[in-house]
CSV table of C-alpha atoms in Angstrom, one decimal:
chain,number,residue,atom,x,y,z
A,125,MET,CA,-44.4,-178.0,-3.8
A,126,LYS,CA,-42.2,-180.4,-2.9
A,127,LYS,CA,-45.9,-182.4,-1.9
A,128,LEU,CA,-46.9,-181.5,-5.5
A,129,SER,CA,-43.7,-183.1,-7.0
A,130,LYS,CA,-43.7,-186.1,-4.8
A,131,LEU,CA,-47.5,-186.8,-6.1
A,132,LEU,CA,-47.0,-186.2,-9.6
A,133,ALA,CA,-44.0,-188.5,-9.5
A,134,VAL,CA,-46.1,-191.5,-8.3
A,135,GLY,CA,-48.5,-190.4,-11.4
A,136,LEU,CA,-45.8,-190.7,-13.6
A,137,ALA,CA,-44.7,-193.8,-12.9
A,138,GLY,CA,-46.8,-195.6,-14.7
A,139,CYS,CA,-47.2,-193.6,-17.7
A,140,MET,CA,-43.3,-193.6,-18.1
A,141,MET,CA,-43.6,-197.4,-17.9
A,142,ALA,CA,-46.0,-197.6,-20.5
A,143,SER,CA,-44.2,-195.5,-22.8
A,144,VAL,CA,-41.4,-197.7,-24.1
A,145,PHE,CA,-40.8,-197.2,-27.7
A,146,ALA,CA,-38.8,-199.3,-29.9
A,147,GLY,CA,-36.1,-197.2,-31.7
A,148,CYS,CA,-32.8,-195.9,-31.6
A,149,GLY,CA,-30.9,-195.4,-28.4
A,150,GLY,CA,-29.7,-191.8,-29.2
A,151,ASN,CA,-26.2,-190.1,-28.6
A,152,ASN,CA,-24.6,-191.3,-25.7
A,153,SER,CA,-21.3,-188.6,-25.9
A,154,THR,CA,-21.1,-185.7,-22.9
A,155,ALA,CA,-20.2,-182.9,-25.5
A,156,GLY,CA,-17.6,-182.2,-22.9
A,157,GLY,CA,-20.1,-182.1,-20.2
A,158,ASP,CA,-22.0,-179.2,-18.8
A,159,SER,CA,-20.1,-177.9,-16.2
A,160,ASN,CA,-20.6,-174.9,-13.7
A,161,THR,CA,-18.3,-172.6,-15.7
A,162,PRO,CA,-20.2,-171.7,-19.2
A,163,GLU,CA,-17.6,-171.1,-22.0
A,164,ALA,CA,-18.9,-168.2,-24.5
A,165,SER,CA,-18.1,-170.2,-27.2
A,166,GLY,CA,-21.7,-172.0,-27.9
A,167,LYS,CA,-24.9,-170.4,-27.8
A,168,VAL,CA,-28.4,-171.3,-27.0
A,169,TYR,CA,-31.2,-171.5,-29.3
A,170,TYR,CA,-34.5,-172.0,-27.1
A,171,LEU,CA,-37.8,-172.3,-28.5
A,172,GLN,CA,-40.6,-172.7,-25.5
A,173,PHE,CA,-44.3,-172.7,-26.3
A,174,LYS,CA,-45.7,-170.6,-23.4
A,175,PRO,CA,-47.0,-167.3,-24.5
A,176,GLU,CA,-47.9,-166.3,-21.2
A,177,GLN,CA,-44.3,-166.3,-19.9
A,178,ASP,CA,-42.7,-164.9,-23.0
A,179,GLN,CA,-41.6,-161.7,-21.3
A,180,GLN,CA,-39.9,-163.7,-18.3
A,181,TRP,CA,-37.9,-166.0,-20.5
A,182,GLN,CA,-36.5,-163.0,-22.4
A,183,ASP,CA,-35.2,-161.4,-19.1
A,184,LEU,CA,-34.1,-164.4,-17.9
A,185,ALA,CA,-31.9,-165.0,-20.9
A,186,LYS,CA,-30.9,-161.4,-20.8
A,187,ALA,CA,-30.0,-162.1,-17.0
A,188,TYR,CA,-27.6,-165.5,-18.1
A,189,THR,CA,-26.1,-163.7,-21.3
A,190,ASP,CA,-25.1,-160.9,-18.9
A,191,GLU,CA,-23.6,-163.2,-16.3
A,192,THR,CA,-22.0,-165.0,-18.6
A,193,GLY,CA,-21.6,-163.8,-22.0
A,194,VAL,CA,-23.5,-166.7,-23.6
A,195,GLU,CA,-26.1,-165.4,-26.6
A,196,VAL,CA,-29.5,-167.0,-25.7
A,197,THR,CA,-32.2,-166.3,-27.7
A,198,VAL,CA,-35.5,-167.3,-26.8
A,199,VAL,CA,-38.4,-167.8,-29.5
A,200,THR,CA,-42.2,-168.3,-28.3
A,201,ALA,CA,-44.1,-170.0,-30.7
A,202,ALA,CA,-47.7,-168.4,-31.2
A,203,GLU,CA,-50.9,-170.0,-29.4
A,204,ASN,CA,-51.6,-173.6,-30.5
A,205,THR,CA,-48.5,-173.9,-33.2
A,206,TYR,CA,-46.0,-175.0,-31.2
A,207,GLU,CA,-45.8,-178.7,-33.2
A,208,GLN,CA,-46.0,-176.6,-36.4
A,209,THR,CA,-43.2,-174.1,-35.8
A,210,LEU,CA,-40.9,-176.4,-34.1
A,211,THR,CA,-41.1,-178.7,-37.6
A,212,SER,CA,-40.3,-175.5,-39.0
A,213,GLU,CA,-37.4,-174.4,-37.3
A,214,MET,CA,-35.4,-177.8,-37.1
A,215,ASP,CA,-35.5,-178.0,-41.1
A,216,LYS,CA,-33.4,-174.6,-40.4
A,217,THR,CA,-29.3,-174.3,-40.3
A,218,ASP,CA,-29.2,-172.4,-37.1
A,219,ALA,CA,-32.2,-174.9,-35.3
A,220,PRO,CA,-33.2,-175.0,-31.7
A,221,THR,CA,-30.7,-176.4,-29.4
A,222,LEU,CA,-33.7,-176.5,-26.7
A,223,PHE,CA,-37.0,-177.6,-27.4
A,224,GLN,CA,-40.1,-179.2,-25.6
A,225,VAL,CA,-42.2,-182.4,-25.7
A,226,ASN,CA,-45.5,-182.9,-24.3
A,227,GLY,CA,-44.3,-186.8,-22.8
A,228,PRO,CA,-43.8,-190.1,-24.6
A,229,VAL,CA,-46.4,-189.4,-27.8
A,230,GLY,CA,-44.5,-185.9,-28.4
A,231,LEU,CA,-40.9,-187.9,-27.9
A,232,ALA,CA,-42.0,-190.5,-30.2
A,233,ASN,CA,-41.9,-187.9,-33.2
A,234,TRP,CA,-39.2,-186.1,-31.7
A,235,LYS,CA,-36.8,-188.8,-30.3
A,236,ASP,CA,-34.1,-188.6,-33.3
A,237,TYR,CA,-33.0,-185.4,-32.1
A,238,CYS,CA,-33.2,-186.1,-28.6
A,239,TYR,CA,-29.5,-185.6,-27.0
A,240,ASP,CA,-29.1,-188.0,-24.4
A,241,LEU,CA,-29.2,-186.4,-20.9
A,242,SER,CA,-27.6,-188.9,-19.0
A,243,ASN,CA,-24.8,-187.7,-17.9
A,244,SER,CA,-25.9,-184.3,-17.7
A,245,ASP,CA,-25.6,-182.3,-14.5
A,246,ILE,CA,-29.4,-181.4,-14.7
A,247,VAL,CA,-30.5,-185.2,-14.3
A,248,GLY,CA,-28.5,-185.0,-11.3
A,249,GLN,CA,-30.8,-182.2,-10.0
A,250,VAL,CA,-34.0,-183.6,-10.2
A,251,THR,CA,-35.5,-184.4,-7.0
A,252,ASN,CA,-37.1,-188.0,-8.6
A,253,ASP,CA,-36.3,-190.2,-11.7
A,254,GLU,CA,-39.9,-190.1,-12.6
A,255,PHE,CA,-39.4,-186.4,-13.6
A,256,LEU,CA,-37.0,-188.4,-16.9
A,257,LEU,CA,-38.3,-189.2,-20.1
A,258,LYS,CA,-36.6,-192.2,-20.4
A,259,GLU,CA,-36.7,-195.0,-23.4
A,260,ASP,CA,-33.7,-198.1,-23.7
A,261,ASN,CA,-30.8,-196.6,-21.5
A,262,ALA,CA,-31.2,-193.2,-22.5
A,263,VAL,CA,-32.6,-190.1,-20.8
A,264,TYR,CA,-34.2,-187.8,-23.8
A,265,GLY,CA,-36.5,-185.0,-21.6
A,266,VAL,CA,-36.5,-183.7,-18.6
A,267,ALA,CA,-39.7,-182.3,-17.0
A,268,TYR,CA,-39.1,-178.4,-15.4
A,269,VAL,CA,-42.5,-177.5,-14.4
A,270,VAL,CA,-45.0,-179.3,-12.7
A,271,GLU,CA,-48.5,-177.3,-13.0
A,272,THR,CA,-51.9,-177.7,-11.6
A,273,TYR,CA,-55.4,-176.7,-12.8
A,274,GLY,CA,-59.1,-177.1,-11.9
A,275,ILE,CA,-62.0,-174.6,-11.9
A,276,ILE,CA,-60.2,-171.3,-10.5
A,277,TYR,CA,-62.9,-169.0,-8.3
A,278,ASN,CA,-63.2,-165.4,-7.1
A,279,LYS,CA,-63.7,-165.4,-3.7
A,280,THR,CA,-65.1,-162.2,-3.4
A,281,LEU,CA,-68.1,-162.9,-5.8
A,282,LEU,CA,-68.4,-166.2,-4.6
A,283,ASP,CA,-68.9,-164.9,-1.0
A,284,LYS,CA,-71.3,-163.1,-2.8
A,285,TYR,CA,-73.3,-165.6,-3.7
A,286,PHE,CA,-72.8,-167.6,-0.5
A,287,GLY,CA,-74.7,-164.3,1.6
A,288,SER,CA,-77.3,-164.0,-0.7
A,289,ASP,CA,-81.0,-165.1,0.0
A,290,PHE,CA,-81.1,-167.1,-3.6
A,291,ALA,CA,-78.4,-169.6,-2.0
A,292,THR,CA,-79.4,-172.8,-1.8
A,293,VAL,CA,-74.9,-173.7,-0.9
A,294,LYS,CA,-73.8,-171.6,2.0
A,295,SER,CA,-70.2,-172.1,2.0
A,296,VAL,CA,-67.0,-173.8,-0.3
A,297,ASP,CA,-67.1,-176.6,1.9
A,298,GLU,CA,-70.1,-177.5,0.3
A,299,ILE,CA,-69.2,-177.8,-3.0
A,300,LYS,CA,-67.9,-181.2,-3.1
A,301,SER,CA,-69.4,-183.0,-6.3
A,302,PHE,CA,-70.8,-182.1,-9.6
A,303,ASP,CA,-74.6,-181.5,-8.4
A,304,ALA,CA,-73.4,-178.9,-5.9
A,305,LEU,CA,-71.1,-177.4,-8.7
A,306,LYS,CA,-74.2,-177.3,-11.1
A,307,THR,CA,-76.7,-175.9,-8.1
A,308,VAL,CA,-74.3,-173.0,-7.6
A,309,ALA,CA,-73.7,-172.0,-10.8
A,310,GLU,CA,-77.4,-172.3,-12.1
A,311,GLU,CA,-78.3,-170.0,-9.3
A,312,ILE,CA,-75.9,-167.5,-10.2
A,313,GLN,CA,-76.6,-167.4,-13.4
A,314,ALA,CA,-80.3,-166.9,-12.4
A,315,ASN,CA,-79.4,-164.5,-10.3
A,316,LYS,CA,-76.6,-162.4,-12.6
A,317,GLU,CA,-78.3,-159.2,-12.4
A,318,ALA,CA,-78.2,-158.9,-8.5
A,319,LEU,CA,-74.6,-160.3,-8.0
A,320,GLY,CA,-73.5,-157.6,-10.6
A,321,VAL,CA,-71.6,-160.3,-13.2
A,322,ASP,CA,-72.7,-161.8,-17.0
A,323,GLY,CA,-72.4,-165.0,-16.2
A,324,ALA,CA,-71.2,-167.9,-13.7
A,325,PHE,CA,-68.2,-168.7,-16.2
A,326,THR,CA,-66.1,-167.4,-18.5
A,327,SER,CA,-66.8,-167.7,-22.1
A,328,ALA,CA,-65.9,-171.6,-22.7
A,329,GLY,CA,-63.8,-169.9,-26.3
A,330,MET,CA,-62.7,-172.8,-28.9
A,331,ASP,CA,-60.5,-170.4,-30.9
A,332,GLY,CA,-57.1,-171.5,-31.1
A,333,SER,CA,-56.1,-169.6,-28.2
A,334,SER,CA,-58.9,-171.3,-25.8
A,335,ASP,CA,-59.8,-174.5,-26.9
A,336,TRP,CA,-57.0,-176.2,-25.4
A,337,ARG,CA,-58.5,-175.6,-22.0
A,338,PHE,CA,-61.6,-178.3,-23.6
A,339,LYS,CA,-60.6,-180.5,-26.1
A,340,THR,CA,-57.3,-181.8,-23.9
A,341,HIS,CA,-57.9,-180.3,-20.1
A,342,LEU,CA,-61.1,-181.2,-20.0
A,343,ALA,CA,-61.1,-184.1,-22.4
A,344,ASN,CA,-58.6,-185.3,-19.5
A,345,MET,CA,-61.6,-185.8,-16.8
A,346,PRO,CA,-62.9,-188.4,-19.0
A,347,ILE,CA,-59.7,-190.2,-19.9
A,348,TYR,CA,-58.5,-190.4,-16.4
A,349,TYR,CA,-61.4,-192.0,-14.9
A,350,GLU,CA,-61.4,-194.8,-17.3
A,351,TYR,CA,-57.9,-195.2,-16.9
A,352,LYS,CA,-58.6,-195.4,-12.8
A,353,ASP,CA,-61.0,-198.3,-13.4
A,354,LYS,CA,-58.8,-200.5,-15.7
A,355,GLY,CA,-55.9,-200.0,-13.5
A,356,ILE,CA,-53.5,-198.4,-17.1
A,357,SER,CA,-52.3,-195.5,-18.3
A,358,SER,CA,-52.4,-195.7,-22.2
A,359,THR,CA,-54.8,-197.4,-24.3
A,360,ASP,CA,-55.1,-198.2,-28.4
A,361,ALA,CA,-58.9,-197.8,-27.7
A,362,ILE,CA,-60.8,-195.4,-25.2
A,363,GLU,CA,-64.5,-196.7,-24.9
A,364,GLY,CA,-66.0,-193.6,-23.4
A,365,LYS,CA,-67.4,-194.8,-20.5
A,366,TYR,CA,-67.7,-191.7,-19.0
A,367,LEU,CA,-68.7,-189.2,-21.8
A,368,ASP,CA,-72.2,-188.6,-20.5
A,369,ASN,CA,-70.0,-186.6,-17.6
A,370,TYR,CA,-68.2,-184.9,-19.9
A,371,LYS,CA,-71.8,-183.5,-21.6
A,372,GLN,CA,-72.8,-182.7,-18.5
A,373,ILE,CA,-69.3,-180.6,-17.3
A,374,TRP,CA,-69.6,-179.5,-20.8
A,375,ASP,CA,-72.9,-178.2,-20.5
A,376,LEU,CA,-72.8,-176.8,-17.2
A,377,TYR,CA,-70.0,-174.4,-18.5
A,378,ILE,CA,-71.6,-173.2,-22.2
A,379,ASN,CA,-75.2,-172.8,-20.5
A,380,ASN,CA,-74.2,-170.9,-17.5
A,381,ALA,CA,-71.4,-168.4,-19.2
A,382,THR,CA,-70.7,-164.8,-20.0
A,383,CYS,CA,-71.8,-165.4,-23.8
A,384,ASP,CA,-74.7,-167.4,-25.8
A,385,LYS,CA,-73.3,-170.4,-26.5
A,386,THR,CA,-73.7,-170.1,-30.4
A,387,ALA,CA,-70.6,-167.6,-30.2
A,388,LEU,CA,-68.0,-170.1,-28.8
A,389,ALA,CA,-66.2,-170.3,-32.4
A,390,SER,CA,-65.0,-167.2,-31.8
A,391,LYS,CA,-64.4,-166.4,-28.1
A,392,THR,CA,-60.7,-166.2,-27.2
A,393,GLY,CA,-58.5,-167.1,-24.3
A,394,THR,CA,-57.9,-163.4,-23.9
A,395,ASP,CA,-62.1,-162.9,-23.6
A,396,ALA,CA,-62.2,-165.4,-20.9
A,397,GLU,CA,-59.2,-163.9,-19.2
A,398,THR,CA,-60.7,-160.7,-19.1
A,399,GLU,CA,-63.9,-161.6,-18.1
A,400,PHE,CA,-62.9,-162.8,-15.2
A,401,LYS,CA,-60.5,-160.3,-14.1
A,402,THR,CA,-62.7,-157.5,-14.4
A,403,GLY,CA,-65.5,-159.7,-12.0
A,404,LYS,CA,-67.5,-159.9,-15.1
A,405,ALA,CA,-67.4,-163.8,-14.5
A,406,VAL,CA,-66.8,-165.8,-11.1
A,407,PHE,CA,-65.4,-169.2,-12.7
A,408,PHE,CA,-62.8,-169.8,-14.9
A,409,GLN,CA,-61.3,-173.1,-15.7
A,410,ASN,CA,-57.8,-172.6,-16.2
A,411,GLY,CA,-54.5,-173.1,-14.1
A,412,THR,CA,-51.8,-172.2,-12.0
A,413,TRP,CA,-49.8,-170.6,-15.0
A,414,GLU,CA,-53.3,-168.3,-15.5
A,415,TYR,CA,-52.1,-166.1,-12.2
A,416,GLY,CA,-49.4,-163.9,-14.4
A,417,GLY,CA,-52.3,-163.1,-16.4
A,418,THR,CA,-55.1,-162.2,-14.1
A,419,ALA,CA,-53.4,-161.0,-10.9
A,420,TYR,CA,-54.4,-157.1,-9.8
A,421,ASP,CA,-52.8,-154.7,-11.7
A,422,GLU,CA,-52.9,-151.4,-9.6
A,423,GLU,CA,-52.1,-149.0,-12.8
A,424,LYS,CA,-55.4,-150.8,-14.5
A,425,GLY,CA,-57.4,-151.1,-10.9
A,426,GLU,CA,-58.2,-154.4,-12.3
A,427,GLY,CA,-57.8,-158.3,-11.7
A,428,LEU,CA,-57.8,-160.5,-8.3
A,429,LYS,CA,-55.9,-159.6,-5.0
A,430,ASP,CA,-53.8,-162.7,-4.0
A,431,GLU,CA,-56.7,-163.3,-0.9
A,432,GLU,CA,-59.2,-163.7,-3.7
A,433,TYR,CA,-58.1,-166.8,-6.0
A,434,GLY,CA,-59.8,-170.1,-5.4
A,435,MET,CA,-59.7,-173.0,-6.9
A,436,LEU,CA,-62.1,-176.2,-6.8
A,437,PRO,CA,-61.4,-179.4,-8.4
A,438,ILE,CA,-63.3,-180.4,-12.0
A,439,TYR,CA,-66.1,-182.5,-11.0
A,440,ILE,CA,-68.4,-184.3,-13.8
A,441,GLY,CA,-70.6,-186.7,-11.7
A,442,ALA,CA,-68.1,-189.5,-11.5
A,443,ASP,CA,-68.5,-191.9,-8.0
A,444,GLY,CA,-66.2,-191.0,-5.3
A,445,GLU,CA,-65.4,-187.5,-6.4
A,446,GLU,CA,-65.8,-185.9,-3.3
A,447,LYS,CA,-62.2,-186.9,-2.1
A,448,GLN,CA,-60.7,-185.8,-6.1
A,449,GLY,CA,-58.4,-183.2,-6.2
A,450,LEU,CA,-57.2,-180.9,-8.5
A,451,CYS,CA,-55.5,-181.8,-11.8
A,452,THR,CA,-51.6,-182.0,-11.2
A,453,GLY,CA,-48.8,-183.3,-13.5
A,454,SER,CA,-46.6,-182.1,-16.4
A,455,GLU,CA,-46.4,-182.2,-20.2
A,456,ASN,CA,-43.3,-179.8,-20.3
A,457,TYR,CA,-40.2,-181.9,-20.8
A,458,TRP,CA,-37.0,-180.3,-22.5
A,459,CYS,CA,-34.7,-181.9,-24.7
A,460,VAL,CA,-31.7,-180.9,-26.1
A,461,ASN,CA,-31.1,-181.0,-29.8
A,462,LYS,CA,-28.3,-183.9,-30.4
A,463,ASN,CA,-27.8,-182.2,-34.4
A,464,ALA,CA,-26.6,-179.0,-32.7
A,465,SER,CA,-22.6,-178.2,-32.5
A,466,GLU,CA,-20.9,-179.8,-29.6
A,467,ASN,CA,-20.3,-176.2,-28.2
A,468,ASP,CA,-24.0,-175.3,-28.8
A,469,ILE,CA,-24.5,-178.6,-26.7
A,470,LYS,CA,-22.8,-177.7,-23.9
A,471,ALA,CA,-24.0,-174.2,-24.1
A,472,THR,CA,-27.7,-175.2,-23.5
A,473,LEU,CA,-26.7,-178.0,-21.0
A,474,ASP,CA,-25.2,-175.3,-18.9
A,475,PHE,CA,-28.1,-172.9,-19.5
A,476,ILE,CA,-30.6,-175.1,-18.2
A,477,ASN,CA,-28.4,-176.5,-15.6
A,478,TRP,CA,-28.0,-172.6,-14.5
A,479,CYS,CA,-32.1,-172.0,-14.5
A,480,VAL,CA,-32.5,-174.7,-12.1
A,481,THR,CA,-29.7,-174.3,-9.5
A,482,SER,CA,-28.7,-170.8,-9.7
A,483,ASP,CA,-30.4,-168.1,-7.7
A,484,LYS,CA,-31.3,-165.8,-10.1
A,485,GLY,CA,-32.7,-168.7,-12.2
A,486,THR,CA,-34.2,-170.2,-9.4
A,487,THR,CA,-35.8,-166.9,-8.3
A,488,ALA,CA,-37.1,-166.3,-11.7
A,489,LEU,CA,-38.7,-169.6,-12.4
A,490,ALA,CA,-40.9,-169.5,-8.9
A,491,GLU,CA,-41.8,-165.7,-8.4
A,492,ASP,CA,-41.7,-164.4,-12.0
A,493,MET,CA,-43.4,-167.2,-13.7
A,494,GLY,CA,-44.9,-168.8,-10.8
A,495,PHE,CA,-44.0,-172.3,-11.5
A,496,VAL,CA,-43.3,-175.8,-9.2
A,497,ILE,CA,-40.0,-177.2,-10.6
A,498,PRO,CA,-39.1,-180.8,-9.6
A,499,PHE,CA,-35.3,-179.9,-8.7
A,500,LYS,CA,-33.0,-179.9,-5.5
A,501,ASN,CA,-32.9,-176.0,-5.4
A,502,ALA,CA,-36.0,-175.2,-6.5
A,503,LYS,CA,-37.6,-172.1,-4.3
A,504,GLU,CA,-41.3,-171.8,-3.1
A,505,ALA,CA,-43.5,-170.4,-5.6
A,506,SER,CA,-45.0,-166.8,-4.7
A,507,ASN,CA,-48.3,-167.9,-7.0
A,508,PRO,CA,-51.1,-167.9,-4.3
A,509,LEU,CA,-52.8,-170.5,-6.8
A,510,VAL,CA,-49.9,-173.1,-5.8
A,511,ALA,CA,-50.4,-172.4,-2.4
A,512,ILE,CA,-54.0,-173.7,-2.7
A,513,ALA,CA,-52.7,-176.9,-4.7
A,514,ASP,CA,-50.5,-177.7,-1.7
A,515,ALA,CA,-53.6,-177.1,0.7
A,516,ASP,CA,-55.7,-179.5,-1.8
A,517,VAL,CA,-52.8,-182.1,-1.2
A,518,GLU,CA,-52.7,-181.4,2.5
A,519,ALA,CA,-56.7,-181.9,2.8
A,520,GLY,CA,-55.9,-185.5,1.6
A,521,ASN,CA,-57.6,-185.7,-1.8
A,522,THR,CA,-56.5,-187.9,-4.4
A,523,PRO,CA,-54.7,-185.1,-7.4
A,524,VAL,CA,-56.0,-186.2,-11.1
A,525,SER,CA,-53.4,-187.4,-13.4
A,526,TRP,CA,-52.8,-185.8,-16.7
A,527,ASN,CA,-53.3,-188.4,-18.8
A,528,PHE,CA,-53.5,-186.4,-21.8
A,529,SER,CA,-50.2,-187.4,-23.0
A,530,SER,CA,-51.2,-190.4,-23.7
A,531,ILE,CA,-54.0,-188.7,-26.7
A,532,PRO,CA,-52.6,-189.9,-29.9
A,533,SER,CA,-52.3,-187.2,-31.8
A,534,GLU,CA,-53.2,-183.4,-31.9
A,535,LYS,CA,-55.6,-184.4,-35.2
A,536,TRP,CA,-57.7,-186.4,-32.3
A,537,LYS,CA,-57.9,-182.8,-30.2
A,538,ASP,CA,-58.7,-181.1,-33.1
A,539,GLY,CA,-61.9,-183.5,-34.1
A,540,VAL,CA,-63.0,-183.2,-30.4
A,541,GLY,CA,-62.3,-179.5,-30.8
A,542,ALA,CA,-64.4,-179.0,-33.5
A,543,ALA,CA,-67.2,-181.4,-32.4
A,544,LEU,CA,-67.7,-179.5,-29.1
A,545,THR,CA,-68.0,-176.4,-31.3
A,546,GLN,CA,-70.7,-177.9,-33.3
A,547,TYR,CA,-72.1,-179.4,-30.8
A,548,ALA,CA,-72.7,-175.9,-28.8
A,549,ALA,CA,-73.7,-174.2,-31.8
A,550,GLY,CA,-76.9,-176.3,-32.5
A,551,THR,CA,-75.0,-177.9,-35.9
A,552,GLY,CA,-73.9,-180.9,-34.1
A,553,SER,CA,-75.3,-183.4,-31.9
A,554,TRP,CA,-73.4,-185.6,-28.9
A,555,ASP,CA,-73.3,-188.3,-30.9
A,556,ASP,CA,-70.9,-186.2,-32.8
A,557,VAL,CA,-68.6,-186.0,-30.1
A,558,LYS,CA,-68.4,-189.7,-28.9
A,559,THR,CA,-67.5,-190.5,-32.3
A,560,ALA,CA,-64.6,-188.2,-32.1
A,561,PHE,CA,-63.7,-189.1,-29.3
A,562,VAL,CA,-63.9,-192.9,-29.6
A,563,GLU,CA,-63.5,-193.7,-32.9
A,564,GLY,CA,-61.1,-191.2,-33.8
A,565,TRP,CA,-58.6,-192.5,-31.0
A,566,LYS,CA,-58.5,-195.8,-32.6
A,567,THR,CA,-57.8,-194.2,-36.0
A,568,GLU,CA,-55.2,-191.6,-34.5
A,569,TYR,CA,-53.9,-194.3,-32.3
A,570,ALA,CA,-53.7,-196.9,-35.6
A,571,ALA,CA,-51.7,-194.2,-37.8
A,572,ALA,CA,-49.3,-192.9,-35.4
A,573,ASN,CA,-48.2,-197.1,-34.3
A,574,LYS,CA,-47.9,-198.6,-37.6
């Protein structure tokens, strides 16, 4: 956990330095501070954007209310609607007192609503200042979770492939490049009946509950390598140097999956999750947050046992990728609404500080939600995917930073997603994806930085 936090801090340093926007300096009042003795006069309204963690947040909010008497309401936005929901809720009289932004680009839209956290207790709990979202002399956000994603795999199924007569690759240790991954995936697909699966990969659904895995998380790969080559952390014009690599990993996913590629527009995140936890697919591009949705359920008799989880880096055929690690970062920054009442601001500051310092809070974050949190009192997450991510760092692999926080807009993502869907369906070409990626970036960057 601490290894990932330290490495993320290094990656965030460049991003934060490159994210200075002009604007007002925020609110420097302390609203009475956020002492360790909460007062019931204020209330908390947290608008959070992780549907998969809704119940855990509801339970934690109740535990806090039971302990302190402070009312905490948690509302979870539907998948892929957070920005829209936040915009709507902020216009209401009882607006969220606690909300999230995904980094510098998200902060640009909401900075005028953000309370300056510089003097708050939670800032003093952060293990590294690079987990703070700063501009000018103010702290507008605090990263509250560090996450990792890659290609999750079912060890039992993959071992079955390794032990077969048709396997060219005989060990997961041999999968250190795109070419090796391609060989494995195509041999699994060609022999799926013998292995008892429907495909090498889960469906690459492009419905709103799933498309973020490809128009954002997978798109991070060509962005990462281009930024790495140039030594930058943002740009007004992406060149698309690694879009051919993007194409070959996307082709691998859609040509070796549980469904025909023409059906991807209607496939959902739940479809992919179900395919993986019922043993219908060997590989599933997703992250540490997906453990709760795929872990073994005794009542249903489905899901993966902890020892069955594995995770590979997303190889795209770039030079030096044999030392590439998993994708580690954060796009989850807590922000406090400066327009809330003084009592509500104080109640909100008390609540988030309790979440990362108290035994109940840190236990819930680590065990119930499986989070790695960048705070001094953090507990080791019980999530086996987190342990795999730590082992990847220990092995000396270089984590891939989350550069999608520099993507200029949601409209850009939607354009890339639509082009990927049409390409898979055969109604569009890869040139359309390139246009959406490169020209769309220029257009959206210019619109966002008039």
